[in-house]
Amino acid sequence: MSKTRFWTFVLRGLVVLAIFGVGYLVRAVTSPAGRSRPTRTGKIITVADGTAAQTIPASGTIEPATERTVSFATSGAVNAVNVAVGQSVTSGQQLATLQTAPLAATVAQDQAQLASAQAKLSVDEAAGAASTTINADNAEVSAATYSLSIAQANLGDATLRAPISGTIVSNTLVPGLQVSGTVNAAGVAPGITIISPNSWMVEASVSDASIAGVTKGEQAKITPQGSTTTVYGTVTSVGLVATTTGGVASFPVTIAITGSPTGLYTGLPANIFLITRVQANVIEVPILAVHSLTSHPYVIVEKGKTKSDTPVTLGPIIGANVIVSHGLSVGQRILERIPSFAKSLGVPGPTGRGAKRGAKGGGGLGGL
């Protein structure tokens, strides 16, 4: 064989090898079975179904659901304050009093004036006075009666009583303070504030991007700052007017906390998840069990001694987990990678519990 023919056969062989090589590489890139991947390290978990909740994150502060501020309804000088901040009181309990001597004197004066008007009416009637005189006497009796009723009411208002049972949280009354029985220019008056420690609410705010998914009656999970205990509540109102802080608009949402949990305090910040939808009998797996989360996702299924790549269709990401809508069955065993490999494998860390779609292959549960 000549050298020319020899090299011709060699070149043709190289071309054939190159074609097979390109095909193999394409298959390796596009096929889960051939995709290059890091060492399979982790733990085997068993797929189970359960209940998944789609949530919207919010923040807010815990406030008492029942709060009353009481102040004197009449004018005078404060005589005594009978309670202190932090003290528990019962409905109707005396809280403070005004100096009653001036008020009692007014009552006595009005009583005397009424008696005088009544006596004059009796005399004029007995003497057969003209109707105009009798009418004037009756008007004087009516005026004196009204004045006496006001004086007696003012004397009764000299004692301030608790409108509800609860705890004193603030007090601006001190002995000797002169009160007017009306509010000042700021719309407030010196008084005592009582809250009920048995009922609580949360004044929350939700971003304008999420508020459309919040409706009255939805459930909420609430975790007070610094606490590991979760309490629950129900959305009672959704505000229509947004406030803007730092260029970000948010809407007010009020949540009534269920029951009478302990360990809650006025003004305590809280993290909130509003549960907008709950779906039962869904498969939810750790994000760390999914490879190529944002492109052709798959999981590694163990069957006997064999591990195989199985394509899956993803639904929303919920916290550190993701919904698998197709591709897995209850009871299958899959590999969950250890967290140290997550970043190198392109897997995002745990997110908030707001639902987000995986990219390709998403859709899943149709909006869950």
Coordinates of C-alpha atoms in Angstrom, one line a residue, residues 204-347:
A204 CA -48.7 43.6 59.7
S205 CA -47.5 45.1 56.4
V206 CA -47.4 43.3 53.0
S207 CA -45.6 44.5 49.9
D208 CA -47.5 45.7 47.0
A209 CA -46.2 42.8 44.9
S210 CA -47.8 40.3 47.2
I211 CA -51.0 42.0 48.5
A212 CA -53.2 40.7 45.7
G213 CA -52.9 37.2 47.2
V214 CA -54.1 38.2 50.6
T215 CA -57.8 38.0 51.5
K216 CA -59.8 38.3 54.7
G217 CA -60.2 35.0 56.5
E218 CA -56.8 33.5 55.5
Q219 CA -54.7 31.8 58.2
A220 CA -51.4 33.1 59.4
K221 CA -48.3 31.7 61.2
I222 CA -46.7 34.2 63.5
T223 CA -43.4 33.9 65.2
P224 CA -42.6 36.6 67.7
Q225 CA -39.0 38.0 67.5
G226 CA -36.6 36.1 69.7
S227 CA -39.1 33.2 70.1
T228 CA -39.1 29.7 68.7
T229 CA -42.8 29.3 69.4
T230 CA -45.3 29.8 66.6
V231 CA -48.8 31.2 67.2
Y232 CA -51.6 31.3 64.6
G233 CA -54.1 33.8 63.6
T234 CA -56.7 34.9 61.0
V235 CA -56.6 37.9 58.7
T236 CA -59.4 40.2 59.8
S237 CA -58.8 43.1 57.4
V238 CA -56.7 44.1 54.4
G239 CA -56.0 47.8 53.9
L240 CA -56.7 49.6 50.7
V241 CA -54.3 52.5 51.1
A242 CA -50.6 51.8 50.8
T243 CA -47.7 53.5 52.6
T244 CA -44.3 54.0 51.0
T245 CA -41.0 53.7 52.9
G246 CA -37.7 54.0 51.1
G247 CA -39.5 53.7 47.7
V248 CA -41.2 50.5 48.7
A249 CA -45.0 50.4 48.9
S250 CA -46.8 48.2 51.4
F251 CA -50.4 47.6 52.6
P252 CA -51.6 47.2 56.2
V253 CA -53.0 43.8 57.1
T254 CA -54.6 43.1 60.5
I255 CA -54.4 39.6 62.0
A256 CA -56.3 38.3 65.0
I257 CA -54.3 35.9 67.0
T258 CA -56.1 32.7 67.9
G259 CA -56.7 31.8 71.5
S260 CA -54.9 33.4 74.5
P261 CA -51.2 32.5 74.1
T262 CA -48.7 33.6 76.7
G263 CA -45.4 35.4 76.2
L264 CA -46.8 38.1 74.0
Y265 CA -46.1 41.8 74.6
T266 CA -47.3 45.1 73.1
G267 CA -45.1 46.3 70.3
L268 CA -43.2 43.0 70.0
P269 CA -42.0 42.5 66.4
A270 CA -43.0 39.3 64.6
N271 CA -42.3 37.4 61.4
I272 CA -45.4 36.3 59.6
F273 CA -46.4 33.9 56.9
L274 CA -49.8 34.3 55.4
I275 CA -51.1 31.0 54.2
T276 CA -52.8 31.7 50.9
R277 CA -53.4 28.1 49.8
V278 CA -53.0 24.6 51.1
Q279 CA -52.7 21.5 49.0
A280 CA -52.9 18.0 50.4
N281 CA -51.3 14.8 49.1
V282 CA -48.4 16.4 47.3
I283 CA -44.8 15.3 47.0
E284 CA -42.4 17.8 48.6
V285 CA -38.6 17.0 48.6
P286 CA -35.6 19.0 49.8
I287 CA -34.0 21.3 47.2
L288 CA -30.8 19.5 47.8
A289 CA -32.3 16.3 46.3
V290 CA -32.8 18.0 43.0
H291 CA -30.0 18.4 40.4
S292 CA -30.0 21.2 37.7
L293 CA -32.9 22.9 39.5
T294 CA -33.3 25.6 36.9
S295 CA -32.7 23.5 33.7
H296 CA -33.8 20.0 33.1
P297 CA -34.2 19.1 36.8
Y298 CA -33.7 15.5 37.9
V299 CA -33.3 13.4 41.0
I300 CA -31.1 10.4 41.7
V301 CA -33.3 7.4 42.5
E302 CA -31.9 4.4 44.3
K303 CA -33.3 1.0 43.5
G304 CA -31.4 -1.9 45.1
K305 CA -27.7 -1.2 44.4
T306 CA -28.4 0.9 41.4
K307 CA -28.7 4.7 41.3
S308 CA -30.4 6.2 38.2
D309 CA -31.2 9.8 37.1
T310 CA -34.9 10.5 36.9
P311 CA -36.3 13.6 35.3
V312 CA -38.9 15.5 37.3
T313 CA -41.3 18.4 36.9
L314 CA -41.2 20.9 39.6
G315 CA -43.8 23.1 41.2
P316 CA -43.2 26.0 43.7
I317 CA -40.2 26.2 46.0
I318 CA -41.4 26.3 49.6
G319 CA -38.7 27.2 52.0
A320 CA -35.9 24.7 51.7
N321 CA -38.2 22.2 49.8
V322 CA -39.7 22.1 46.3
I323 CA -42.9 20.5 45.1
V324 CA -42.4 17.6 42.6
S325 CA -45.6 17.4 40.5
H326 CA -44.4 14.6 38.1
G327 CA -41.6 12.1 38.0
L328 CA -41.6 10.7 41.6
S329 CA -43.8 8.3 43.5
V330 CA -44.4 7.8 47.2
G331 CA -42.0 5.2 48.6
Q332 CA -39.2 5.8 46.1
R333 CA -35.7 6.3 47.6
I334 CA -33.7 9.4 46.4
L335 CA -30.4 10.9 47.2
E336 CA -30.2 14.2 49.1
R337 CA -26.9 15.9 48.9
I338 CA -25.1 17.2 51.9
P339 CA -25.4 21.0 52.2
S340 CA -21.7 21.6 51.5
F341 CA -22.2 20.5 47.9
A342 CA -25.2 22.8 47.3
K343 CA -23.4 25.8 46.0
S344 CA -21.1 23.9 43.7
L345 CA -24.0 22.2 42.2
G346 CA -26.0 25.3 41.4
V347 CA -28.7 24.7 44.0

